[in-house]
Short mmCIF file of C-alpha atoms in Angstrom, two decimals:
data_model
loop_
_atom_site.label_atom_id
_atom_site.label_comp_id
_atom_site.label_asym_id
_atom_site.label_seq_id
_atom_site.Cartn_x
_atom_site.Cartn_y
_atom_site.Cartn_z
CA UNK A 78 10.12 -10.80 -16.85
CA UNK A 79 11.51 -11.76 -13.46
CA UNK A 80 11.14 -8.18 -12.23
CA UNK A 81 7.51 -8.03 -13.30
CA UNK A 82 6.80 -11.40 -11.67
CA UNK A 83 8.28 -10.16 -8.38
CA UNK A 84 6.08 -7.06 -8.57
CA UNK A 85 2.96 -9.12 -9.27
CA UNK A 86 3.73 -11.53 -6.42
CA UNK A 87 4.43 -8.76 -3.93
CA UNK A 88 1.24 -6.89 -4.85
CA UNK A 89 -0.75 -10.09 -4.40
CA UNK A 90 0.78 -10.89 -1.00
CA UNK A 91 0.39 -7.36 0.35
CA UNK A 92 -3.20 -7.03 -0.82
CA UNK A 93 -4.18 -10.39 0.70
CA UNK A 94 -2.48 -9.31 3.94
CA UNK A 95 -4.45 -6.05 3.98
CA UNK A 96 -7.74 -7.87 3.30
CA UNK A 97 -7.14 -10.32 6.14
CA UNK A 98 -6.16 -7.60 8.60
CA UNK A 99 -9.19 -5.49 7.69
CA UNK A 100 -11.45 -8.53 8.07
CA UNK A 101 -10.11 -9.30 11.54
CA UNK A 102 -9.60 -5.83 13.02
CA UNK A 103 -11.30 -3.01 11.08
CA UNK A 104 -14.82 -1.83 11.85
CA UNK A 105 -16.58 1.42 10.96
CA UNK A 106 -16.76 3.78 13.91
CA UNK A 107 -20.23 4.45 15.41
CA UNK A 108 -19.98 8.07 14.27
CA UNK A 109 -19.79 6.86 10.65
CA UNK A 110 -22.94 4.77 10.86
CA UNK A 111 -25.92 6.42 9.09
CA UNK A 112 -28.57 4.42 10.89
CA UNK A 113 -27.31 3.72 14.39
CA UNK A 114 -26.48 6.21 17.09
CA UNK A 115 -25.40 4.81 20.49
CA UNK A 116 -26.97 6.38 23.53
CA UNK A 117 -23.64 7.74 24.75
CA UNK A 118 -23.16 9.80 21.57
CA UNK A 119 -24.68 13.12 20.65
CA UNK A 120 -26.15 12.42 17.20
CA UNK A 121 -26.47 16.07 16.28
CA UNK A 122 -22.76 16.54 16.96
CA UNK A 123 -22.03 13.37 15.02
CA UNK A 124 -23.84 14.71 11.97
CA UNK A 125 -22.00 18.00 12.27
CA UNK A 126 -18.63 16.26 12.45
CA UNK A 127 -19.50 14.02 9.51
CA UNK A 128 -20.48 16.96 7.35
CA UNK A 129 -17.35 18.76 8.45
CA UNK A 130 -14.99 15.93 7.62
CA UNK A 131 -16.37 14.67 4.33
CA UNK A 132 -15.79 17.70 2.04
CA UNK A 133 -12.24 18.13 3.25
CA UNK A 134 -11.63 14.40 2.91
CA UNK A 135 -12.43 14.66 -0.80
CA UNK A 136 -10.19 17.72 -1.16
CA UNK A 137 -7.28 16.05 0.60
CA UNK A 138 -7.70 12.85 -1.40
CA UNK A 139 -7.82 14.71 -4.72
CA UNK A 140 -4.78 16.69 -3.63
CA UNK A 141 -2.76 13.56 -2.85
CA UNK A 142 -3.82 11.65 -5.97
CA UNK A 143 -3.80 14.34 -8.65
CA UNK A 144 -1.31 16.92 -7.47
CA UNK A 145 1.41 14.56 -6.27
CA UNK A 146 0.83 12.29 -9.26
CA UNK A 147 1.34 15.14 -11.69
CA UNK A 148 4.29 16.62 -9.81
CA UNK A 149 6.45 13.54 -10.34
CA UNK A 150 5.78 13.39 -14.10
CA UNK A 151 8.65 15.72 -14.95
CA UNK A 152 11.25 13.26 -16.27
CA UNK A 153 11.16 13.38 -20.04
CA UNK A 154 11.33 9.61 -20.62
CA UNK A 155 9.88 8.40 -17.33
CA UNK A 156 6.56 10.27 -17.09
CA UNK A 157 4.04 7.41 -17.40
CA UNK A 158 6.17 5.13 -15.24
CA UNK A 159 6.51 7.66 -12.42
CA UNK A 160 2.79 8.48 -12.37
CA UNK A 161 1.85 4.78 -12.42
CA UNK A 162 4.18 4.00 -9.51
CA UNK A 163 2.70 6.94 -7.56
CA UNK A 164 -0.81 5.56 -8.05
CA UNK A 165 0.37 2.10 -6.94
CA UNK A 166 1.97 3.59 -3.82
CA UNK A 167 -1.19 5.56 -3.01
CA UNK A 168 -3.41 2.49 -3.45
CA UNK A 169 -1.32 0.42 -1.05
CA UNK A 170 -0.20 3.09 1.42
CA UNK A 171 -3.73 4.29 2.20
CA UNK A 172 -4.80 0.78 3.19
CA UNK A 173 -1.69 0.14 5.24
CA UNK A 174 -1.83 3.57 6.91
CA UNK A 175 -5.45 3.06 8.02
CA UNK A 176 -4.42 -0.18 9.71
CA UNK A 177 -1.20 1.01 11.31
CA UNK A 178 -2.70 4.29 12.54
CA UNK A 179 -5.73 2.40 13.80
CA UNK A 180 -3.52 0.20 15.97
CA UNK A 181 -1.85 3.30 17.41
CA UNK A 182 -4.89 5.55 17.88
CA UNK A 183 -8.18 3.61 17.98
CA UNK A 184 -7.45 0.01 18.96
CA UNK A 185 -10.12 -0.93 21.50
CA UNK A 186 -11.58 -4.33 22.43
CA UNK A 187 -9.53 -5.98 19.71
CA UNK A 188 -10.88 -3.73 16.93
CA UNK A 189 -9.87 -0.51 15.23
CA UNK A 190 -12.39 2.18 14.30
CA UNK A 191 -12.42 3.46 10.74
CA UNK A 192 -14.08 6.71 9.70
CA UNK A 193 -13.62 9.81 7.57
CA UNK A 194 -10.87 11.12 9.83
CA UNK A 195 -9.03 7.80 9.46
CA UNK A 196 -8.92 8.30 5.72
CA UNK A 197 -7.72 11.91 6.07
CA UNK A 198 -4.89 10.79 8.37
CA UNK A 199 -4.02 7.97 5.97
CA UNK A 200 -3.83 10.48 3.12
CA UNK A 201 -1.41 12.60 5.17
CA UNK A 202 0.83 9.61 5.75
CA UNK A 203 0.63 8.68 2.07
CA UNK A 204 1.72 12.22 1.17
CA UNK A 205 4.86 11.75 3.27
CA UNK A 206 5.64 8.56 1.34
CA UNK A 207 5.15 10.32 -1.99
CA UNK A 208 7.51 13.09 -0.89
CA UNK A 209 10.15 10.48 -0.02
CA UNK A 210 9.79 8.77 -3.38
CA UNK A 211 10.57 12.12 -5.00
CA UNK A 212 14.12 11.83 -3.68
CA UNK A 213 14.65 8.36 -5.20
CA UNK A 214 12.42 8.55 -8.27
CA UNK A 215 14.00 6.73 -11.19
CA UNK A 216 16.48 5.02 -8.84
CA UNK A 217 14.25 2.26 -7.47
CA UNK A 218 12.20 -0.42 -9.16
CA UNK A 219 8.48 -0.78 -8.32
CA UNK A 220 9.12 -3.63 -5.87
CA UNK A 221 11.49 -1.44 -3.89
CA UNK A 222 8.99 1.44 -4.00
CA UNK A 223 6.28 -0.77 -2.48
CA UNK A 224 8.56 -1.94 0.30
CA UNK A 225 9.60 1.66 0.94
CA UNK A 226 5.91 2.55 1.37
CA UNK A 227 5.41 -0.40 3.72
CA UNK A 228 8.26 0.61 6.00
CA UNK A 229 7.79 4.37 5.83
CA UNK A 230 4.09 4.30 6.70
CA UNK A 231 5.02 2.46 9.90
CA UNK A 232 7.85 4.88 10.73
CA UNK A 233 5.75 7.93 9.85
CA UNK A 234 2.90 6.79 12.08
CA UNK A 235 5.31 6.18 14.96
CA UNK A 236 6.76 9.68 14.58
CA UNK A 237 3.29 11.19 14.39
CA UNK A 238 2.09 9.29 17.45
CA UNK A 239 5.09 10.40 19.54
CA UNK A 240 4.78 14.04 18.50
CA UNK A 241 1.03 14.60 18.41
CA UNK A 242 -0.25 12.18 21.06
CA UNK A 243 2.55 11.73 23.58
CA UNK A 244 4.23 15.15 23.41
CA UNK A 245 1.17 17.24 22.57
CA UNK A 246 2.76 19.01 19.59
CA UNK A 247 0.46 21.13 17.40
CA UNK A 248 1.14 20.36 13.74
CA UNK A 249 -2.24 20.36 11.99
CA UNK A 250 -0.87 21.03 8.50
CA UNK A 251 2.02 18.61 9.00
CA UNK A 252 5.12 20.75 8.50
CA UNK A 253 7.02 18.20 10.57
CA UNK A 254 5.21 14.88 10.27
CA UNK A 255 4.68 15.03 6.49
CA UNK A 256 6.99 17.55 4.80
CA UNK A 257 10.10 17.36 6.98
CA UNK A 258 9.82 13.66 7.80
CA UNK A 259 9.07 12.65 4.20
CA UNK A 260 11.90 14.73 2.75
CA UNK A 261 14.67 13.55 5.05
CA UNK A 262 13.46 9.95 5.14
CA UNK A 263 13.75 9.87 1.34
CA UNK A 264 17.11 11.64 1.34
CA UNK A 265 18.53 9.10 3.78
CA UNK A 266 17.29 6.23 1.61
CA UNK A 267 18.91 7.92 -1.38
CA UNK A 268 22.18 8.29 0.51
CA UNK A 269 22.32 4.61 1.44
CA UNK A 270 21.48 3.56 -2.13
CA UNK A 271 23.84 6.04 -3.79
CA UNK A 272 25.48 4.86 -7.00
CA UNK A 273 27.68 7.20 -9.05
CA UNK A 274 26.19 7.57 -12.54
CA UNK A 275 28.07 5.51 -15.11
CA UNK A 276 27.20 7.75 -18.03
CA UNK A 277 26.37 11.29 -16.96
CA UNK A 278 25.50 12.44 -20.46
CA UNK A 279 23.06 9.60 -21.03
CA UNK A 280 21.40 10.26 -17.67
CA UNK A 281 20.96 13.93 -18.52
CA UNK A 282 19.33 12.94 -21.79
CA UNK A 283 16.98 10.61 -19.93
CA UNK A 284 16.04 13.41 -17.54
CA UNK A 285 15.42 15.81 -20.41
CA UNK A 286 12.34 17.92 -19.82
CA UNK A 287 10.24 19.68 -22.39
CA UNK A 288 6.78 20.91 -23.32
CA UNK A 289 4.96 17.89 -21.87
CA UNK A 290 6.67 18.41 -18.54
CA UNK A 291 5.59 22.05 -18.42
CA UNK A 292 2.00 21.01 -19.11
CA UNK A 293 2.11 18.58 -16.18
CA UNK A 294 3.61 21.31 -14.00
CA UNK A 295 0.83 23.75 -14.97
CA UNK A 296 -1.94 21.31 -14.11
CA UNK A 297 -0.25 20.15 -10.92
CA UNK A 298 0.32 23.71 -9.76
CA UNK A 299 -3.32 24.64 -10.39
CA UNK A 300 -4.47 21.70 -8.30
CA UNK A 301 -2.10 22.78 -5.53
CA UNK A 302 -3.62 26.26 -5.50
CA UNK A 303 -7.16 24.86 -5.36
CA UNK A 304 -6.87 22.06 -2.85
CA UNK A 305 -3.88 22.66 -0.58
CA UNK A 306 -5.70 25.02 1.82
CA UNK A 307 -8.00 22.08 2.59
CA UNK A 308 -4.92 19.93 3.11
CA UNK A 309 -3.54 22.44 5.61
CA UNK A 310 -6.84 22.86 7.48
CA UNK A 311 -8.08 19.26 7.39
CA UNK A 312 -7.12 18.49 11.00
CA UNK A 313 -7.51 21.90 12.60
CA UNK A 314 -9.60 22.23 15.75
CA UNK A 315 -12.90 21.98 13.92
CA UNK A 316 -14.39 25.26 12.68
CA UNK A 317 -12.40 27.36 15.12
CA UNK A 318 -9.21 27.51 13.06
CA UNK A 319 -10.23 26.39 9.59
CA UNK A 320 -10.47 29.95 8.25
CA UNK A 321 -7.13 30.93 9.72
CA UNK A 322 -5.37 27.92 8.20
CA UNK A 323 -6.89 28.42 4.74
CA UNK A 324 -6.26 32.17 4.61
CA UNK A 325 -2.73 31.93 5.98
CA UNK A 326 -1.95 29.26 3.38
CA UNK A 327 -3.19 31.46 0.55
CA UNK A 328 -1.20 34.46 1.76
CA UNK A 329 1.95 32.34 2.05
CA UNK A 330 1.31 30.87 -1.39
CA UNK A 331 1.04 34.19 -3.21
CA UNK A 332 4.16 35.58 -1.52
CA UNK A 333 6.27 32.52 -2.31
CA UNK A 334 5.23 32.68 -5.96
CA UNK A 335 6.26 36.34 -6.27
CA UNK A 336 9.59 35.49 -4.60
CA UNK A 337 10.28 32.95 -7.32
CA UNK A 338 9.88 35.60 -10.01
CA UNK A 339 12.38 37.73 -8.10
CA UNK A 340 15.16 35.17 -7.69
CA UNK A 341 14.84 32.71 -10.56
CA UNK A 342 15.83 35.15 -13.34
CA UNK A 343 18.86 36.13 -11.27
CA UNK A 344 20.01 32.61 -10.40
CA UNK A 345 19.12 30.87 -13.67
CA UNK A 346 19.95 31.47 -17.29
CA UNK A 347 16.31 31.85 -18.30
CA UNK A 348 14.90 35.38 -18.34
CA UNK A 349 11.63 34.19 -16.79
CA UNK A 350 10.88 31.27 -14.43
CA UNK A 351 9.73 27.94 -15.82
CA UNK A 352 6.47 26.42 -14.63
CA UNK A 353 8.40 23.76 -12.72
CA UNK A 354 10.04 26.52 -10.66
CA UNK A 355 6.67 28.12 -9.92
CA UNK A 356 5.41 24.69 -8.91
CA UNK A 357 8.33 24.32 -6.49
CA UNK A 358 7.61 27.73 -4.98
CA UNK A 359 3.98 26.75 -4.53
CA UNK A 360 4.97 23.65 -2.56
CA UNK A 361 7.48 25.58 -0.45
CA UNK A 362 4.97 28.30 0.45
CA UNK A 363 2.45 25.71 1.55
CA UNK A 364 4.91 23.56 3.50
CA UNK A 365 5.95 26.52 5.65
CA UNK A 366 2.34 27.01 6.81
CA UNK A 367 1.85 23.42 7.99
CA UNK A 368 2.42 24.00 11.70
CA UNK A 369 1.75 27.73 11.91
CA UNK A 370 -1.31 27.89 9.68
CA UNK A 371 -3.88 27.55 12.45
CA UNK A 372 -1.96 29.86 14.81
CA UNK A 373 -1.98 33.63 15.16
CA UNK A 374 0.23 34.30 12.13
CA UNK A 375 -1.70 37.37 10.93
CA UNK A 376 -1.82 38.20 7.19
CA UNK A 377 1.49 40.06 7.08
CA UNK A 378 3.18 37.22 9.00
CA UNK A 379 1.94 34.67 6.48
CA UNK A 380 3.20 36.88 3.64
CA UNK A 381 6.65 37.12 5.25
CA UNK A 382 6.84 33.37 5.84
CA UNK A 383 5.78 32.57 2.29
CA UNK A 384 8.22 35.10 0.87
CA UNK A 385 11.11 33.53 2.81
CA UNK A 386 10.10 30.03 1.70
CA UNK A 387 9.95 31.24 -1.90
CA UNK A 388 13.48 32.56 -1.59
CA UNK A 389 14.85 29.45 0.13
CA UNK A 390 13.67 27.05 -2.57
CA UNK A 391 15.56 28.51 -5.60
CA UNK A 392 18.59 29.29 -3.44
CA UNK A 393 18.66 25.67 -2.34
CA UNK A 394 18.48 24.42 -5.92
CA UNK A 395 21.24 26.79 -7.00
CA UNK A 396 23.74 26.38 -4.18
CA UNK A 397 22.93 23.43 -1.92
CA UNK A 398 21.78 20.76 -4.39
CA UNK A 399 25.20 20.54 -6.12
CA UNK A 400 26.81 20.08 -2.70
CA UNK A 401 24.21 17.44 -1.83
CA UNK A 402 25.16 15.47 -4.93
CA UNK A 403 28.93 15.93 -5.04
CA UNK A 404 29.94 16.11 -1.38
CA UNK A 405 27.17 14.28 0.51
CA UNK A 406 26.66 11.63 -2.19
CA UNK A 407 22.90 12.03 -2.04
CA UNK A 408 20.83 12.13 -5.22
CA UNK A 409 17.59 14.11 -4.98
CA UNK A 410 15.62 13.59 -8.18
CA UNK A 411 12.72 15.95 -7.43
CA UNK A 412 14.56 18.34 -5.11
CA UNK A 413 12.48 17.43 -2.06
CA UNK A 414 15.12 18.94 0.22
CA UNK A 415 14.45 22.41 -1.18
CA UNK A 416 10.66 22.27 -1.60
CA UNK A 417 9.69 20.17 1.43
CA UNK A 418 12.61 19.76 3.83
CA UNK A 419 13.90 23.32 4.28
CA UNK A 420 10.41 24.95 4.19
CA UNK A 421 9.19 22.32 6.67
CA UNK A 422 12.00 23.22 9.06
CA UNK A 423 11.21 26.92 8.62
CA UNK A 424 7.55 26.17 9.34
CA UNK A 425 8.48 24.32 12.54
CA UNK A 426 10.59 27.24 13.74
CA UNK A 427 7.78 29.67 12.90
CA UNK A 428 5.28 27.51 14.79
CA UNK A 429 7.58 27.49 17.82
CA UNK A 430 7.84 31.28 17.76
CA UNK A 431 4.07 31.71 17.49
CA UNK A 432 3.49 29.30 20.36
CA UNK A 433 5.13 31.85 22.64
CA UNK A 434 2.18 34.13 21.82
CA UNK A 435 -0.40 31.54 22.88
CA UNK A 436 -2.25 33.41 25.60
CA UNK A 437 -5.91 33.81 26.44
CA UNK A 438 -5.74 37.41 25.24
CA UNK A 439 -4.51 36.49 21.74
CA UNK A 440 -6.39 33.22 21.16
CA UNK A 441 -9.53 33.62 23.26
CA UNK A 442 -11.71 30.50 23.30
CA UNK A 443 -9.49 28.81 20.75
CA UNK A 444 -6.69 28.45 23.30
CA UNK A 445 -8.44 25.56 25.06
CA UNK A 446 -8.94 23.71 21.77
CA UNK A 447 -5.53 24.40 20.28
CA UNK A 448 -3.35 24.21 23.38
CA UNK A 449 -5.44 22.42 26.02
CA UNK A 450 -2.49 21.85 28.37
CA UNK A 451 -1.76 25.59 28.47
CA UNK A 452 -5.43 26.43 29.05
CA UNK A 453 -5.62 23.89 31.89
CA UNK A 454 -2.50 25.29 33.50
CA UNK A 455 -0.57 21.99 33.37
CA UNK A 456 1.96 23.38 30.87
CA UNK A 457 3.37 26.88 30.52
CA UNK A 458 3.63 28.74 27.24
CA UNK A 459 7.41 28.43 27.38
CA UNK A 460 7.10 24.71 28.05
CA UNK A 461 4.80 24.23 25.05
CA UNK A 462 7.19 26.22 22.85
CA UNK A 463 10.07 24.01 24.00
CA UNK A 464 8.02 20.92 23.10
CA UNK A 465 7.29 22.37 19.66
CA UNK A 466 10.98 23.09 19.12
CA UNK A 467 12.20 19.70 20.40
CA UNK A 468 9.86 17.97 17.94
CA UNK A 469 12.10 19.15 15.06
CA UNK A 470 15.33 17.29 15.99
CA UNK A 471 13.27 14.27 17.06
CA UNK A 472 11.58 14.15 13.65
CA UNK A 473 14.93 14.48 11.88
CA UNK A 474 16.37 11.69 14.01
CA UNK A 475 13.46 9.30 13.39
CA UNK A 476 13.46 10.13 9.68
CA UNK A 477 17.21 9.49 9.43
CA UNK A 478 17.05 6.20 11.35
CA UNK A 479 13.99 4.99 9.44
CA UNK A 480 15.43 6.00 6.09
CA UNK A 481 18.76 4.39 6.87
CA UNK A 482 17.12 1.10 7.86
CA UNK A 483 14.86 1.17 4.80
CA UNK A 484 17.79 1.91 2.52
CA UNK A 485 19.74 -1.10 3.77
CA UNK A 486 16.68 -3.32 3.33
CA UNK A 487 16.20 -2.11 -0.24
CA UNK A 488 19.90 -2.56 -0.96
CA UNK A 489 19.78 -6.34 -0.56
CA UNK A 490 20.77 -8.29 -3.63
CA UNK A 491 17.36 -9.91 -4.11
CA UNK A 492 15.79 -6.45 -4.51
CA UNK A 493 18.47 -5.06 -6.81
CA UNK A 494 17.44 -2.33 -9.22
CA UNK A 495 17.74 -2.48 -13.01
CA UNK A 496 21.05 -1.45 -14.58
CA UNK A 497 21.95 2.21 -14.30
CA UNK A 498 21.17 2.85 -17.96
CA UNK A 499 17.56 1.70 -17.45
CA UNK A 500 16.69 3.64 -14.31
CA UNK A 501 14.83 6.41 -16.07
CA UNK A 502 13.32 4.37 -18.88
CA UNK A 503 9.60 3.63 -19.05
CA UNK A 504 10.40 0.32 -20.73
CA UNK A 505 11.31 -1.12 -17.33
CA UNK A 506 7.60 -1.20 -16.50
CA UNK A 507 5.66 0.00 -19.56
CA UNK A 508 5.58 -0.60 -23.27
CA UNK A 509 5.71 2.95 -24.63
CA UNK A 510 5.60 4.06 -28.25
CA UNK A 511 7.93 7.04 -28.48
CA UNK A 512 7.12 7.85 -32.12
CA UNK A 513 8.91 10.98 -33.21
CA UNK A 514 9.35 12.18 -29.63
#
C-alpha cells in the first residue's frame, strides 16, 4: 500500500509540474499553425515540411509505443507489469523530453516552440529510456522507473545537444544518442544497483518464458519490420536521404535475420532459433544503421553491416553475458548490451568510416545538407571523421556518468525496491489471476 501511494503521489507531482511548465513556456511553433503564416516564412515550404513530418511522426510514435512495449513483455510472470510500466514511462518521458529539448534547442524570448519535429525528437529520447529500462526490468519498482526516466531524459538531451549541435555529428538514426547511450546508461544503473540473487532457482522460475512470450515476440518483431525504417529516416535531411536510410535499414535487417539462423542453432541447444532470438537480431540489424543509414553505404555495404550485427548479438548472449553477470556484477534483463550497445558501437564505427568518403563526387548536392561544414570548406573530411569517431567515447562517458549518478539516487533507502522474491511478480503492481497458468 505504501509503495502504491508513493507511485500515485509521484505521478501527481510530476504531471502537475509538466502542466505548469507547459503553461509558462510551451507554445506551438508558427510552422505548426494552420491559419497563420508570418511574413518571414515561406508558407509553401511550411506546408511541405508539415506533410513530410507528420506521417513519420505517427510511424515513430507507433514504433516506440507498440514495439518497445511488446519487446519487454517476455518475462513469464511479469508481462502485464512490464508493459504497463513501459506505457507509464512513455507517457511521462515524452512530456518531459519536449520541455527539456525545447530549452536546449528552441528557447527564444522566454518561450519554447513545439511542433511535429519536437514530438519526433521526444520519441527518440523516450526510446533511449526504454532501452535503459530493459537492463533493469524487474529490478526496480515503478517509482524508481519514473525517476530514472526523469534523470535520463535530461542526460540524453545533454548528450544529444553536445554531439549534434555543438560538435556537428551526423547521427540521424541515433546509433549513438539512442542505442548506445540508452544501453550503457541502463547497464551502469544496473551495476550500481546490483544485488546477488538470493534464490537463483526461484528467479529462473519467475523468468520462465513460454508460448505467450513467443506471441509477444512475433507481434513486436513484425512491428519492428514495418515501422523501424521510418524511425531511422525520421530526422534525415528531408527528402534527400530518406530513401537511402529506409533501404539501407531493410537490407541490414534481412541480413541480420539470416545471420541469426546461422549462429543460433550452433550456439544454442535448440535446432531452430526462437522468435525472441529473431527479435533480437532485428533490433541489432536496425541499430547498426542508425548513423550510417543516410550515408553512402550501398546495398552490399548494408548487407555486410547487418550480417555482422546479426552475428554479434547471439555471440554476445552466448559468451559475454555470463561474464557481465558473474565478473562485472551487472544484470542485464533484456540483453540490451547485445542488441543495442554493441550494434550501436558498430554503427558508429561504420558511420566514421563512411564519413571519409564524403566528397562532392560521391554525395553530390546532398553533401551540403548532410555535412555542411565540409561543403563550406570550414572542416575537412578527415576532421569530420575524427569528430564522428570522438563522439563514441564521449557518449560512453556521459552514459556511464549519468547512469552512475542515477543508480546512486535510486539506491537511497526511501526508494528501496521490493524484496528480491517479488521483483518479477506482477502482484507488486497488478492483481493478476493466474488460473491454471
